[in-house]
Amino acid sequence: MISLEKAITARLESHGEKFEILVDPDLAVRFRQGDSIELEDMVAALQVFSNASRGTRASDESLVKVFHTTEFAEIAPKIIQKGEIHLTAEQRKHMIAEKRRQVITFIARNAINPQTGLPHPPQRIEMAMEEARVNIDLYKHVDELVKETVKALRPILPIKFEELRVAVKIPADYAPRAFADIHSAATIEREEWQKDGSWICLVRIPAGIQGDFYSLVNRLTKGQGEVKILD
């Protein structure tokens, strides 16, 4: 549970009744977006109130009338999903900015300009979003926002989502250390350890991180690694 000092109110009004619970703002928003969050991590009290600021609990009669149960574990998720989460203006501004950054980062990493084969810089994506007047809905998941954003940007920016298949060879002196980092940065399709101790692999990477991937291999091998894009 979170502390009462950090909690905000989630409120649902229905059938002439008002129900409030005290929640963590960040976790409640993530839960509403579809993330799996434990209920006890989200709330500051296992109580449904009619007026949380006064500590007035909702009556069992009103709970049964609207939710057909008095069980907190069944009622609280419905209040968070369907009610109002009373964020401060500063909290809302911060969360929308963070969600916008996530959308920009995803597009920059996973999409390219099909005319040049190069990724769009984040600044260019952000400017195009402003030009297209893209609205970031705080309660939508990033995946959904990316789809909406790309649709809005296509008349302004040529965008294509693409993965590259890349062959990599890491010399024996660097292979043990590079192994984990390459696995984290790419999707491994095939891999094989050679008799001389070197490691070769076939990986898939988002087209937008091609330059970053090359830099990673160079850094891990002090410039001795080999990288080749496959058709």
PDB file of C-alpha atoms in Angstrom:
ATOM      1  CA  MET A   1       0.000   0.000   0.000  1.00  0.00           C
ATOM      2  CA  ILE A   2       1.024   3.599  -0.499  1.00  0.00           C
ATOM      3  CA  SER A   3       0.942   6.301   2.156  1.00  0.00           C
ATOM      4  CA  LEU A   4      -2.108   8.498   2.546  1.00  0.00           C
ATOM      5  CA  GLU A   5       0.070  11.554   1.859  1.00  0.00           C
ATOM      6  CA  LYS A   6       0.852  10.322  -1.667  1.00  0.00           C
ATOM      7  CA  ALA A   7      -2.656   9.093  -2.498  1.00  0.00           C
ATOM      8  CA  ILE A   8      -5.245  10.836  -4.629  1.00  0.00           C
ATOM      9  CA  THR A   9      -8.953  10.170  -5.023  1.00  0.00           C
ATOM     10  CA  ALA A  10     -10.567   7.957  -7.648  1.00  0.00           C
ATOM     11  CA  ARG A  11     -14.302   8.676  -7.753  1.00  0.00           C
ATOM     12  CA  LEU A  12     -17.266   7.015  -9.409  1.00  0.00           C
ATOM     13  CA  GLU A  13     -20.819   8.385  -9.309  1.00  0.00           C
ATOM     14  CA  SER A  14     -23.648   6.029 -10.235  1.00  0.00           C
ATOM     15  CA  HIS A  15     -27.329   5.543  -9.383  1.00  0.00           C
ATOM     16  CA  GLY A  16     -27.282   8.708  -7.314  1.00  0.00           C
ATOM     17  CA  GLU A  17     -24.435   7.400  -5.149  1.00  0.00           C
ATOM     18  CA  LYS A  18     -20.808   8.532  -4.877  1.00  0.00           C
ATOM     19  CA  PHE A  19     -17.907   6.158  -4.235  1.00  0.00           C
ATOM     20  CA  GLU A  20     -14.282   7.084  -3.596  1.00  0.00           C
ATOM     21  CA  ILE A  21     -11.064   5.171  -2.994  1.00  0.00           C
ATOM     22  CA  LEU A  22      -7.539   6.423  -2.333  1.00  0.00           C
ATOM     23  CA  VAL A  23      -5.022   5.406  -4.985  1.00  0.00           C
ATOM     24  CA  ASP A  24      -1.467   5.868  -6.194  1.00  0.00           C
ATOM     25  CA  PRO A  25      -1.764   8.209  -9.218  1.00  0.00           C
ATOM     26  CA  ASP A  26       0.875   6.538 -11.383  1.00  0.00           C
ATOM     27  CA  LEU A  27      -0.208   2.966 -10.712  1.00  0.00           C
ATOM     28  CA  ALA A  28      -3.902   3.770 -11.091  1.00  0.00           C
ATOM     29  CA  VAL A  29      -3.288   5.337 -14.504  1.00  0.00           C
ATOM     30  CA  ARG A  30      -1.155   2.356 -15.583  1.00  0.00           C
ATOM     31  CA  PHE A  31      -3.868  -0.042 -14.402  1.00  0.00           C
ATOM     32  CA  ARG A  32      -6.435   1.869 -16.427  1.00  0.00           C
ATOM     33  CA  GLN A  33      -4.161   1.608 -19.466  1.00  0.00           C
ATOM     34  CA  GLY A  34      -4.226  -2.173 -19.148  1.00  0.00           C
ATOM     35  CA  ASP A  35      -1.081  -2.921 -17.143  1.00  0.00           C
ATOM     36  CA  SER A  36      -1.271  -5.709 -14.580  1.00  0.00           C
ATOM     37  CA  ILE A  37      -0.980  -4.070 -11.159  1.00  0.00           C
ATOM     38  CA  GLU A  38      -1.651  -5.656  -7.788  1.00  0.00           C
ATOM     39  CA  LEU A  39      -4.613  -3.933  -6.138  1.00  0.00           C
ATOM     40  CA  GLU A  40      -2.918  -3.594  -2.759  1.00  0.00           C
ATOM     41  CA  ASP A  41       0.011  -1.783  -4.427  1.00  0.00           C
ATOM     42  CA  MET A  42      -2.401   0.802  -5.864  1.00  0.00           C
ATOM     43  CA  VAL A  43      -4.424   1.778  -2.827  1.00  0.00           C
ATOM     44  CA  ALA A  44      -3.817   3.512   0.483  1.00  0.00           C
ATOM     45  CA  ALA A  45      -6.750   1.894   2.292  1.00  0.00           C
ATOM     46  CA  LEU A  46      -8.921  -1.143   1.735  1.00  0.00           C
ATOM     47  CA  GLN A  47     -12.059   0.913   2.095  1.00  0.00           C
ATOM     48  CA  VAL A  48     -14.667   2.422  -0.212  1.00  0.00           C
ATOM     49  CA  PHE A  49     -15.745   5.882   0.941  1.00  0.00           C
ATOM     50  CA  SER A  50     -18.670   8.107   0.118  1.00  0.00           C
ATOM     51  CA  ASN A  51     -16.396  11.011   1.090  1.00  0.00           C
ATOM     52  CA  ALA A  52     -12.725  10.085   1.413  1.00  0.00           C
ATOM     53  CA  SER A  53     -11.608  13.499   2.683  1.00  0.00           C
ATOM     54  CA  ARG A  54     -13.945  13.152   5.666  1.00  0.00           C
ATOM     55  CA  GLY A  55     -13.297   9.440   6.100  1.00  0.00           C
ATOM     56  CA  THR A  56     -16.991   8.622   5.575  1.00  0.00           C
ATOM     57  CA  ARG A  57     -17.389   5.045   4.418  1.00  0.00           C
ATOM     58  CA  ALA A  58     -19.891   4.036   1.773  1.00  0.00           C
ATOM     59  CA  SER A  59     -22.773   2.030   3.177  1.00  0.00           C
ATOM     60  CA  ASP A  60     -23.160  -1.648   2.416  1.00  0.00           C
ATOM     61  CA  GLU A  61     -26.590  -0.865   1.002  1.00  0.00           C
ATOM     62  CA  SER A  62     -25.189   1.580  -1.547  1.00  0.00           C
ATOM     63  CA  LEU A  63     -22.397  -0.814  -2.531  1.00  0.00           C
ATOM     64  CA  VAL A  64     -24.810  -3.667  -3.139  1.00  0.00           C
ATOM     65  CA  LYS A  65     -27.166  -1.322  -5.004  1.00  0.00           C
ATOM     66  CA  VAL A  66     -24.497  -0.339  -7.544  1.00  0.00           C
ATOM     67  CA  PHE A  67     -21.895  -3.130  -7.523  1.00  0.00           C
ATOM     68  CA  HIS A  68     -23.993  -6.057  -6.238  1.00  0.00           C
ATOM     69  CA  THR A  69     -21.251  -6.835  -3.719  1.00  0.00           C
ATOM     70  CA  THR A  70     -19.462  -5.338  -0.729  1.00  0.00           C
ATOM     71  CA  GLU A  71     -16.085  -6.907  -1.588  1.00  0.00           C
ATOM     72  CA  PHE A  72     -13.408  -4.221  -1.943  1.00  0.00           C
ATOM     73  CA  ALA A  73     -11.352  -6.360  -4.350  1.00  0.00           C
ATOM     74  CA  GLU A  74     -14.263  -6.454  -6.784  1.00  0.00           C
ATOM     75  CA  ILE A  75     -15.367  -2.832  -6.386  1.00  0.00           C
ATOM     76  CA  ALA A  76     -12.059  -0.926  -6.438  1.00  0.00           C
ATOM     77  CA  PRO A  77     -10.974  -1.954  -9.977  1.00  0.00           C
ATOM     78  CA  LYS A  78     -14.347  -0.804 -11.325  1.00  0.00           C
ATOM     79  CA  ILE A  79     -13.977   2.593  -9.661  1.00  0.00           C
ATOM     80  CA  ILE A  80     -10.494   3.013 -11.150  1.00  0.00           C
ATOM     81  CA  GLN A  81     -11.522   1.836 -14.634  1.00  0.00           C
ATOM     82  CA  LYS A  82     -14.818   3.701 -14.956  1.00  0.00           C
ATOM     83  CA  GLY A  83     -14.485   6.644 -12.588  1.00  0.00           C
ATOM     84  CA  GLU A  84     -12.454   9.850 -12.465  1.00  0.00           C
ATOM     85  CA  ILE A  85      -8.876   9.791 -11.246  1.00  0.00           C
ATOM     86  CA  HIS A  86      -8.369  13.188  -9.660  1.00  0.00           C
ATOM     87  CA  LEU A  87      -4.864  14.064 -10.810  1.00  0.00           C
ATOM     88  CA  THR A  88      -3.398  17.464 -10.093  1.00  0.00           C
ATOM     89  CA  ALA A  89      -2.616  19.657 -13.085  1.00  0.00           C
ATOM     90  CA  GLU A  90       1.100  19.062 -12.525  1.00  0.00           C
ATOM     91  CA  GLN A  91       0.667  15.271 -12.303  1.00  0.00           C
ATOM     92  CA  ARG A  92      -1.391  15.220 -15.502  1.00  0.00           C
ATOM     93  CA  LYS A  93       1.131  17.409 -17.343  1.00  0.00           C
ATOM     94  CA  HIS A  94       4.030  15.216 -16.254  1.00  0.00           C
ATOM     95  CA  MET A  95       2.284  11.946 -17.180  1.00  0.00           C
ATOM     96  CA  ILE A  96       1.229  13.194 -20.614  1.00  0.00           C
ATOM     97  CA  ALA A  97       4.781  14.414 -21.315  1.00  0.00           C
ATOM     98  CA  GLU A  98       6.178  11.018 -20.310  1.00  0.00           C
ATOM     99  CA  LYS A  99       3.642   9.163 -22.474  1.00  0.00           C
ATOM    100  CA  ARG A 100       4.474  11.468 -25.402  1.00  0.00           C
ATOM    101  CA  ARG A 101       8.180  10.713 -24.911  1.00  0.00           C
ATOM    102  CA  GLN A 102       7.460   6.960 -24.963  1.00  0.00           C
ATOM    103  CA  VAL A 103       5.564   7.283 -28.251  1.00  0.00           C
ATOM    104  CA  ILE A 104       8.360   9.321 -29.853  1.00  0.00           C
ATOM    105  CA  THR A 105      11.031   6.890 -28.635  1.00  0.00           C
ATOM    106  CA  PHE A 106       9.126   3.871 -29.955  1.00  0.00           C
ATOM    107  CA  ILE A 107       8.687   5.396 -33.416  1.00  0.00           C
ATOM    108  CA  ALA A 108      12.306   6.562 -33.566  1.00  0.00           C
ATOM    109  CA  ARG A 109      13.571   3.073 -32.635  1.00  0.00           C
ATOM    110  CA  ASN A 110      11.261   0.988 -34.791  1.00  0.00           C
ATOM    111  CA  ALA A 111      10.499   3.048 -37.903  1.00  0.00           C
ATOM    112  CA  ILE A 112      12.509   4.454 -40.786  1.00  0.00           C
ATOM    113  CA  ASN A 113      12.064   6.903 -43.631  1.00  0.00           C
ATOM    114  CA  PRO A 114      11.512   4.516 -46.583  1.00  0.00           C
ATOM    115  CA  GLN A 115      12.912   7.156 -48.940  1.00  0.00           C
ATOM    116  CA  THR A 116      16.325   7.160 -47.238  1.00  0.00           C
ATOM    117  CA  GLY A 117      16.328   3.934 -45.214  1.00  0.00           C
ATOM    118  CA  LEU A 118      17.285   5.965 -42.144  1.00  0.00           C
ATOM    119  CA  PRO A 119      15.391   6.496 -38.884  1.00  0.00           C
ATOM    120  CA  HIS A 120      13.652   9.776 -38.212  1.00  0.00           C
ATOM    121  CA  PRO A 121      15.365  11.738 -35.410  1.00  0.00           C
ATOM    122  CA  PRO A 122      13.159  12.134 -32.308  1.00  0.00           C
ATOM    123  CA  GLN A 123      13.111  15.918 -32.782  1.00  0.00           C
ATOM    124  CA  ARG A 124      11.665  15.540 -36.287  1.00  0.00           C
ATOM    125  CA  ILE A 125       8.979  13.161 -35.014  1.00  0.00           C
ATOM    126  CA  GLU A 126       8.088  15.559 -32.207  1.00  0.00           C
ATOM    127  CA  MET A 127       7.810  18.512 -34.595  1.00  0.00           C
ATOM    128  CA  ALA A 128       5.596  16.482 -36.933  1.00  0.00           C
ATOM    129  CA  MET A 129       3.378  15.514 -33.998  1.00  0.00           C
ATOM    130  CA  GLU A 130       2.971  19.192 -33.143  1.00  0.00           C
ATOM    131  CA  GLU A 131       2.172  20.015 -36.769  1.00  0.00           C
ATOM    132  CA  ALA A 132      -0.382  17.184 -36.929  1.00  0.00           C
ATOM    133  CA  ARG A 133      -1.778  18.261 -33.542  1.00  0.00           C
ATOM    134  CA  VAL A 134      -1.481  14.763 -32.135  1.00  0.00           C
ATOM    135  CA  ASN A 135      -3.379  14.434 -28.879  1.00  0.00           C
ATOM    136  CA  ILE A 136      -1.950  12.107 -26.224  1.00  0.00           C
ATOM    137  CA  ASP A 137      -4.720  10.401 -24.287  1.00  0.00           C
ATOM    138  CA  LEU A 138      -3.349   9.697 -20.829  1.00  0.00           C
ATOM    139  CA  TYR A 139      -5.448   6.586 -20.381  1.00  0.00           C
ATOM    140  CA  LYS A 140      -4.568   4.839 -23.655  1.00  0.00           C
ATOM    141  CA  HIS A 141      -1.790   2.270 -23.877  1.00  0.00           C
ATOM    142  CA  VAL A 142       1.393   3.244 -25.724  1.00  0.00           C
ATOM    143  CA  ASP A 143       0.731   0.642 -28.450  1.00  0.00           C
ATOM    144  CA  GLU A 144      -2.606   2.233 -29.277  1.00  0.00           C
ATOM    145  CA  LEU A 145      -1.132   5.734 -29.170  1.00  0.00           C
ATOM    146  CA  VAL A 146       1.661   4.731 -31.540  1.00  0.00           C
ATOM    147  CA  LYS A 147      -0.880   3.482 -34.104  1.00  0.00           C
ATOM    148  CA  GLU A 148      -2.894   6.694 -33.853  1.00  0.00           C
ATOM    149  CA  THR A 149       0.227   8.848 -34.044  1.00  0.00           C
ATOM    150  CA  VAL A 150       1.680   7.083 -37.083  1.00  0.00           C
ATOM    151  CA  LYS A 151      -1.650   7.431 -38.896  1.00  0.00           C
ATOM    152  CA  ALA A 152      -1.645  11.178 -38.161  1.00  0.00           C
ATOM    153  CA  LEU A 153       2.015  11.596 -39.197  1.00  0.00           C
ATOM    154  CA  ARG A 154       1.936   9.746 -42.518  1.00  0.00           C
ATOM    155  CA  PRO A 155       0.674  12.783 -44.509  1.00  0.00           C
ATOM    156  CA  ILE A 156       3.643  14.723 -43.072  1.00  0.00           C
ATOM    157  CA  LEU A 157       6.417  12.152 -42.662  1.00  0.00           C
ATOM    158  CA  PRO A 158       7.100   9.027 -44.754  1.00  0.00           C
ATOM    159  CA  ILE A 159       7.177   6.241 -42.156  1.00  0.00           C
ATOM    160  CA  LYS A 160       7.760   2.522 -42.488  1.00  0.00           C
ATOM    161  CA  PHE A 161       8.143  -0.009 -39.699  1.00  0.00           C
ATOM    162  CA  GLU A 162      10.832  -2.512 -40.534  1.00  0.00           C
ATOM    163  CA  GLU A 163      13.140  -5.054 -38.905  1.00  0.00           C
ATOM    164  CA  LEU A 164      16.624  -5.851 -40.167  1.00  0.00           C
ATOM    165  CA  ARG A 165      18.254  -9.280 -40.136  1.00  0.00           C
ATOM    166  CA  VAL A 166      21.870  -8.899 -39.146  1.00  0.00           C
ATOM    167  CA  ALA A 167      24.749 -11.384 -38.991  1.00  0.00           C
ATOM    168  CA  VAL A 168      27.209 -10.736 -36.162  1.00  0.00           C
ATOM    169  CA  LYS A 169      30.599 -12.233 -35.358  1.00  0.00           C
ATOM    170  CA  ILE A 170      32.275 -11.530 -32.034  1.00  0.00           C
ATOM    171  CA  PRO A 171      35.969 -12.511 -31.614  1.00  0.00           C
ATOM    172  CA  ALA A 172      36.837 -14.975 -28.854  1.00  0.00           C
ATOM    173  CA  ASP A 173      38.471 -12.359 -26.609  1.00  0.00           C
ATOM    174  CA  TYR A 174      35.217 -10.399 -26.349  1.00  0.00           C
ATOM    175  CA  ALA A 175      32.521 -13.042 -26.848  1.00  0.00           C
ATOM    176  CA  PRO A 176      31.802 -13.950 -23.184  1.00  0.00           C
ATOM    177  CA  ARG A 177      31.239 -10.309 -22.202  1.00  0.00           C
ATOM    178  CA  ALA A 178      29.357  -9.383 -25.372  1.00  0.00           C
ATOM    179  CA  PHE A 179      26.975 -12.353 -25.200  1.00  0.00           C
ATOM    180  CA  ALA A 180      24.519 -10.873 -22.658  1.00  0.00           C
ATOM    181  CA  ASP A 181      24.519  -7.371 -24.164  1.00  0.00           C
ATOM    182  CA  ILE A 182      23.750  -8.646 -27.679  1.00  0.00           C
ATOM    183  CA  HIS A 183      20.958 -10.838 -26.319  1.00  0.00           C
ATOM    184  CA  SER A 184      19.450  -7.789 -24.586  1.00  0.00           C
ATOM    185  CA  ALA A 185      19.714  -5.520 -27.635  1.00  0.00           C
ATOM    186  CA  ALA A 186      18.399  -7.871 -30.333  1.00  0.00           C
ATOM    187  CA  THR A 187      16.198 -10.877 -31.021  1.00  0.00           C
ATOM    188  CA  ILE A 188      18.440 -13.872 -31.606  1.00  0.00           C
ATOM    189  CA  GLU A 189      17.356 -16.176 -34.454  1.00  0.00           C
ATOM    190  CA  ARG A 190      20.397 -18.444 -34.494  1.00  0.00           C
ATOM    191  CA  GLU A 191      23.712 -18.570 -32.667  1.00  0.00           C
ATOM    192  CA  GLU A 192      26.778 -20.763 -32.615  1.00  0.00           C
ATOM    193  CA  TRP A 193      30.064 -20.908 -30.733  1.00  0.00           C
ATOM    194  CA  GLN A 194      33.042 -21.554 -33.005  1.00  0.00           C
ATOM    195  CA  LYS A 195      36.010 -23.811 -32.253  1.00  0.00           C
ATOM    196  CA  ASP A 196      38.269 -20.769 -31.888  1.00  0.00           C
ATOM    197  CA  GLY A 197      36.014 -19.360 -29.136  1.00  0.00           C
ATOM    198  CA  SER A 198      34.338 -16.740 -31.296  1.00  0.00           C
ATOM    199  CA  TRP A 199      30.554 -16.358 -31.285  1.00  0.00           C
ATOM    200  CA  ILE A 200      28.406 -15.857 -34.362  1.00  0.00           C
ATOM    201  CA  CYS A 201      24.708 -15.119 -34.420  1.00  0.00           C
ATOM    202  CA  LEU A 202      21.862 -14.083 -36.666  1.00  0.00           C
ATOM    203  CA  VAL A 203      19.678 -11.422 -35.063  1.00  0.00           C
ATOM    204  CA  ARG A 204      16.695  -9.181 -35.789  1.00  0.00           C
ATOM    205  CA  ILE A 205      16.733  -5.529 -34.779  1.00  0.00           C
ATOM    206  CA  PRO A 206      14.333  -2.604 -35.327  1.00  0.00           C
ATOM    207  CA  ALA A 207      15.544  -0.651 -38.341  1.00  0.00           C
ATOM    208  CA  GLY A 208      15.619   2.547 -36.322  1.00  0.00           C
ATOM    209  CA  ILE A 209      18.375   1.340 -33.997  1.00  0.00           C
ATOM    210  CA  GLN A 210      20.749   0.174 -36.722  1.00  0.00           C
ATOM    211  CA  GLY A 211      23.347   2.832 -35.892  1.00  0.00           C
ATOM    212  CA  ASP A 212      23.092   2.213 -32.160  1.00  0.00           C
ATOM    213  CA  PHE A 213      23.534  -1.541 -32.699  1.00  0.00           C
ATOM    214  CA  TYR A 214      26.680  -1.014 -34.759  1.00  0.00           C
ATOM    215  CA  SER A 215      28.045   1.250 -32.033  1.00  0.00           C
ATOM    216  CA  LEU A 216      27.255  -1.379 -29.401  1.00  0.00           C
ATOM    217  CA  VAL A 217      29.138  -4.112 -31.257  1.00  0.00           C
ATOM    218  CA  ASN A 218      32.104  -1.788 -31.863  1.00  0.00           C
ATOM    219  CA  ARG A 219      32.199  -0.814 -28.202  1.00  0.00           C
ATOM    220  CA  LEU A 220      31.986  -4.394 -26.972  1.00  0.00           C
ATOM    221  CA  THR A 221      34.736  -5.602 -29.315  1.00  0.00           C
ATOM    222  CA  LYS A 222      36.930  -2.482 -29.545  1.00  0.00           C
ATOM    223  CA  GLY A 223      36.122  -2.315 -33.234  1.00  0.00           C
ATOM    224  CA  GLN A 224      36.966  -5.938 -34.011  1.00  0.00           C
ATOM    225  CA  GLY A 225      33.420  -7.291 -34.300  1.00  0.00           C
ATOM    226  CA  GLU A 226      31.819  -7.942 -37.671  1.00  0.00           C
ATOM    227  CA  VAL A 227      28.278  -6.901 -38.596  1.00  0.00           C
ATOM    228  CA  LYS A 228      26.545  -7.562 -41.900  1.00  0.00           C
ATOM    229  CA  ILE A 229      22.965  -6.735 -42.913  1.00  0.00           C
ATOM    230  CA  LEU A 230      21.296  -9.625 -44.717  1.00  0.00           C
ATOM    231  CA  ASP A 231      18.729  -9.213 -47.505  1.00  0.00           C
TER     232      ASP A 231
END
